[in-house]
mmCIF file of C-alpha atoms in Angstrom:
data_model
loop_
_atom_site.group_PDB
_atom_site.id
_atom_site.type_symbol
_atom_site.label_atom_id
_atom_site.label_comp_id
_atom_site.label_asym_id
_atom_site.label_seq_id
_atom_site.Cartn_x
_atom_site.Cartn_y
_atom_site.Cartn_z
ATOM 1 C CA MET A 1 176.153 -3.891 157.316
ATOM 2 C CA ALA A 2 173.058 -6.036 156.835
ATOM 3 C CA ASN A 3 170.541 -5.001 154.242
ATOM 4 C CA ALA A 4 166.851 -5.789 153.875
ATOM 5 C CA ASP A 5 167.649 -9.314 152.672
ATOM 6 C CA ASN A 6 169.632 -9.987 155.870
ATOM 7 C CA GLN A 7 172.878 -9.960 153.864
ATOM 8 C CA MET A 8 176.110 -8.080 154.190
ATOM 9 C CA GLN A 9 178.822 -7.251 151.721
ATOM 10 C CA LEU A 10 182.442 -8.135 152.501
ATOM 11 C CA VAL A 11 185.707 -7.130 150.862
ATOM 12 C CA THR A 12 187.780 -10.309 150.887
ATOM 13 C CA PHE A 13 191.553 -10.666 150.733
ATOM 14 C CA MET A 14 194.374 -13.110 151.317
ATOM 15 C CA LEU A 15 196.740 -12.960 154.261
ATOM 16 C CA GLY A 16 199.148 -15.829 153.903
ATOM 17 C CA GLN A 17 197.184 -18.902 152.882
ATOM 18 C CA ASP A 18 193.886 -17.805 154.447
ATOM 19 C CA LEU A 19 190.937 -15.801 153.140
ATOM 20 C CA TYR A 20 189.705 -12.894 155.278
ATOM 21 C CA GLY A 21 186.923 -10.392 154.916
ATOM 22 C CA VAL A 22 185.886 -7.029 156.325
ATOM 23 C CA ASP A 23 182.564 -5.233 156.091
ATOM 24 C CA ILE A 24 182.564 -3.104 152.953
ATOM 25 C CA MET A 25 181.094 -0.230 154.971
ATOM 26 C CA ASP A 26 184.383 -0.037 156.922
ATOM 27 C CA VAL A 27 186.531 0.125 153.768
ATOM 28 C CA LYS A 28 187.505 3.571 152.514
ATOM 29 C CA GLU A 29 189.490 2.324 149.510
ATOM 30 C CA ILE A 30 191.975 -0.223 148.211
ATOM 31 C CA VAL A 31 195.334 1.006 146.961
ATOM 32 C CA ARG A 32 198.343 -0.603 145.329
ATOM 33 C CA ILE A 33 201.562 -1.207 147.228
ATOM 34 C CA GLN A 34 203.664 1.916 147.626
ATOM 35 C CA ASP A 35 206.627 3.012 149.702
ATOM 36 C CA VAL A 36 205.967 2.970 153.423
ATOM 37 C CA ARG A 37 207.997 5.317 155.595
ATOM 38 C CA SER A 38 208.961 3.907 158.960
ATOM 39 C CA ILE A 39 207.910 5.434 162.271
ATOM 40 C CA PRO A 40 210.487 5.345 165.098
ATOM 41 C CA ASN A 41 209.322 3.685 168.332
ATOM 42 C CA ALA A 42 206.054 2.495 166.784
ATOM 43 C CA PRO A 43 204.475 -0.784 167.939
ATOM 44 C CA TYR A 44 206.035 -3.843 166.266
ATOM 45 C CA TYR A 45 203.064 -4.372 163.940
ATOM 46 C CA VAL A 46 203.047 -0.780 162.596
ATOM 47 C CA GLU A 47 204.955 -0.906 159.326
ATOM 48 C CA GLY A 48 205.020 2.891 158.969
ATOM 49 C CA PHE A 49 202.886 5.401 157.100
ATOM 50 C CA ILE A 50 201.979 6.465 153.589
ATOM 51 C CA ASN A 51 200.978 9.830 152.193
ATOM 52 C CA LEU A 52 197.792 9.219 150.218
ATOM 53 C CA ARG A 53 196.636 12.378 148.459
ATOM 54 C CA GLY A 54 197.723 14.503 151.408
ATOM 55 C CA ASP A 55 196.410 12.167 154.137
ATOM 56 C CA ILE A 56 199.027 10.562 156.390
ATOM 57 C CA ILE A 57 197.827 7.000 156.956
ATOM 58 C CA PRO A 58 199.456 4.539 159.363
ATOM 59 C CA ILE A 59 200.038 1.107 157.826
ATOM 60 C CA ILE A 60 199.516 -1.999 159.937
ATOM 61 C CA ASP A 61 201.070 -5.359 159.117
ATOM 62 C CA LEU A 62 198.463 -7.945 160.131
ATOM 63 C CA HIS A 63 201.017 -10.677 159.390
ATOM 64 C CA LYS A 64 203.011 -9.404 162.368
ATOM 65 C CA ARG A 65 199.945 -8.629 164.473
ATOM 66 C CA PHE A 66 198.515 -12.125 164.028
ATOM 67 C CA ARG A 67 201.828 -13.965 163.541
ATOM 68 C CA ILE A 68 200.803 -15.151 160.067
ATOM 69 C CA GLN A 69 203.401 -16.219 157.531
ATOM 70 C CA ALA A 70 203.250 -13.910 154.486
ATOM 71 C CA LEU A 71 202.887 -15.416 151.045
ATOM 72 C CA PRO A 72 206.227 -16.039 149.327
ATOM 73 C CA SER A 73 207.160 -13.137 147.048
ATOM 74 C CA ASP A 74 206.736 -15.288 143.935
ATOM 75 C CA GLN A 75 203.057 -15.830 144.886
ATOM 76 C CA ILE A 76 202.302 -12.152 145.473
ATOM 77 C CA ASP A 77 201.252 -10.386 142.313
ATOM 78 C CA PHE A 78 199.964 -6.973 141.354
ATOM 79 C CA ASP A 79 196.841 -7.622 143.443
ATOM 80 C CA GLY A 80 198.707 -6.984 146.707
ATOM 81 C CA GLY A 81 198.411 -3.643 148.400
ATOM 82 C CA PHE A 82 196.652 -1.876 151.225
ATOM 83 C CA ILE A 83 193.059 -1.734 152.340
ATOM 84 C CA ILE A 84 192.350 1.656 153.873
ATOM 85 C CA LEU A 85 189.881 1.228 156.718
ATOM 86 C CA ASN A 86 187.853 3.793 158.604
ATOM 87 C CA ILE A 87 188.185 2.922 162.300
ATOM 88 C CA GLU A 88 186.601 5.342 164.763
ATOM 89 C CA ASN A 89 186.854 8.142 162.162
ATOM 90 C CA ASN A 90 190.563 7.430 161.624
ATOM 91 C CA LYS A 91 192.046 6.056 158.411
ATOM 92 C CA ILE A 92 194.307 3.070 158.942
ATOM 93 C CA GLY A 93 195.808 0.900 156.215
ATOM 94 C CA ILE A 94 196.348 -2.827 156.456
ATOM 95 C CA ILE A 95 198.780 -4.744 154.271
ATOM 96 C CA ILE A 96 197.217 -7.551 152.267
ATOM 97 C CA ASP A 97 198.861 -10.202 150.124
ATOM 98 C CA LYS A 98 196.136 -10.294 147.527
ATOM 99 C CA ILE A 99 192.711 -8.761 147.060
ATOM 100 C CA ALA A 100 190.105 -11.447 146.370
ATOM 101 C CA ARG A 101 186.633 -10.122 145.621
ATOM 102 C CA VAL A 102 183.555 -8.496 147.081
ATOM 103 C CA VAL A 103 181.014 -11.058 148.260
ATOM 104 C CA TYR A 104 177.540 -11.070 149.739
ATOM 105 C CA VAL A 105 177.009 -13.286 152.765
ATOM 106 C CA LYS A 106 173.801 -14.128 154.561
ATOM 107 C CA SER A 107 173.759 -13.468 158.283
ATOM 108 C CA ASP A 108 172.642 -17.079 158.819
ATOM 109 C CA ASP A 109 175.841 -18.335 157.132
ATOM 110 C CA ILE A 110 178.102 -16.565 159.651
ATOM 111 C CA LYS A 111 179.143 -19.005 162.377
ATOM 112 C CA GLU A 112 180.798 -18.384 165.727
ATOM 113 C CA PRO A 113 184.602 -18.545 165.457
ATOM 114 C CA PRO A 114 186.590 -21.302 167.131
ATOM 115 C CA GLN A 115 188.917 -20.164 169.923
ATOM 116 C CA MET A 116 191.979 -19.998 167.664
ATOM 117 C CA ILE A 117 192.274 -19.776 163.886
ATOM 118 C CA SER A 118 195.748 -19.541 162.336
ATOM 119 C CA GLY A 119 197.074 -17.987 165.536
ATOM 120 C CA ILE A 120 194.433 -15.251 165.567
ATOM 121 C CA GLY A 121 192.503 -14.880 168.797
ATOM 122 C CA SER A 122 188.733 -15.207 168.489
ATOM 123 C CA GLU A 123 188.339 -11.673 169.901
ATOM 124 C CA TYR A 124 189.393 -10.297 166.500
ATOM 125 C CA ILE A 125 186.980 -12.456 164.527
ATOM 126 C CA GLU A 126 183.368 -11.542 163.850
ATOM 127 C CA GLY A 127 182.577 -14.953 162.425
ATOM 128 C CA VAL A 128 183.516 -17.701 160.000
ATOM 129 C CA ILE A 129 181.747 -18.459 156.727
ATOM 130 C CA ARG A 130 182.050 -21.890 155.111
ATOM 131 C CA GLU A 131 183.078 -21.716 151.441
ATOM 132 C CA ASP A 132 183.554 -24.400 148.782
ATOM 133 C CA ASN A 133 187.354 -24.304 149.162
ATOM 134 C CA GLY A 134 187.540 -23.725 152.908
ATOM 135 C CA TYR A 135 186.610 -20.842 155.171
ATOM 136 C CA LEU A 136 186.270 -17.076 155.010
ATOM 137 C CA ILE A 137 187.341 -15.452 158.269
ATOM 138 C CA MET A 138 185.386 -12.260 158.927
ATOM 139 C CA LEU A 139 187.444 -9.758 160.934
ATOM 140 C CA ASN A 140 185.965 -7.337 163.442
ATOM 141 C CA ILE A 141 188.044 -4.241 162.683
ATOM 142 C CA ARG A 142 186.816 -2.410 165.779
ATOM 143 C CA LYS A 143 188.438 -5.047 167.974
ATOM 144 C CA LEU A 144 191.749 -5.197 166.077
ATOM 145 C CA PHE A 145 193.076 -2.407 168.284
ATOM 146 C CA ASN A 146 192.045 -1.411 171.772
ATOM 147 C CA PRO A 147 191.474 2.334 172.280
ATOM 148 C CA LYS A 148 194.967 2.883 173.751
ATOM 149 C CA GLU A 149 196.637 1.105 170.810
ATOM 150 C CA LEU A 150 194.530 3.034 168.332
ATOM 151 C CA GLN A 151 195.502 6.336 169.957
ATOM 152 C CA LYS A 152 199.189 5.346 169.963
ATOM 153 C CA ILE A 153 199.039 4.416 166.263
ATOM 154 C CA ILE A 154 197.343 7.698 165.335
ATOM 155 C CA GLU A 155 199.793 9.760 167.410
ATOM 156 C CA ALA A 156 202.812 7.960 165.944
#
C-alpha cells in the first residue's frame, strides 16, 4: 500500500534463486516451518494444511505452482518457513525458502514485468524492481489464484 511519500513496504523472500516480495499489508504473519498435514484430492500445488493457534490454514507450494526449483536443503536454513497471507479474508500460507527483509520501494521504481520470469506468467507479477544484485519480483497475491481455485483451496 502506498503511503504519502508514494512508497510501499514489501516483505521479501527467496524462492529458489530469486527474490520475491509481497505487500506487507497482505501479510498476516511469518511462521517457522512446521509439520504440514496432507489433504486428499487437493490441487497439485497445495502441500496440505497447518493448525496455527486453532486456525486451519492451507499451505501452498509456490515452487510447484510456478515450477521453480527449490533451494537445495543445505542452502535452506532456519529462515525458511511460511508467510501467512490474507487473501479475500482467507488465510493462506505460502512456503518460502528464506525470509529476506522488509523493504520500502518507490512506486516509480516498479517496472512492468516481462512476459515470463523464471517460468512465472506475468499475470502473477505486480512489477519488477531493479536491485544492486539483480531484481525483486513483486507478486500480486490476488491473482495467484482465480476465485474457483481459491474456493477449492478453502474447501479442501
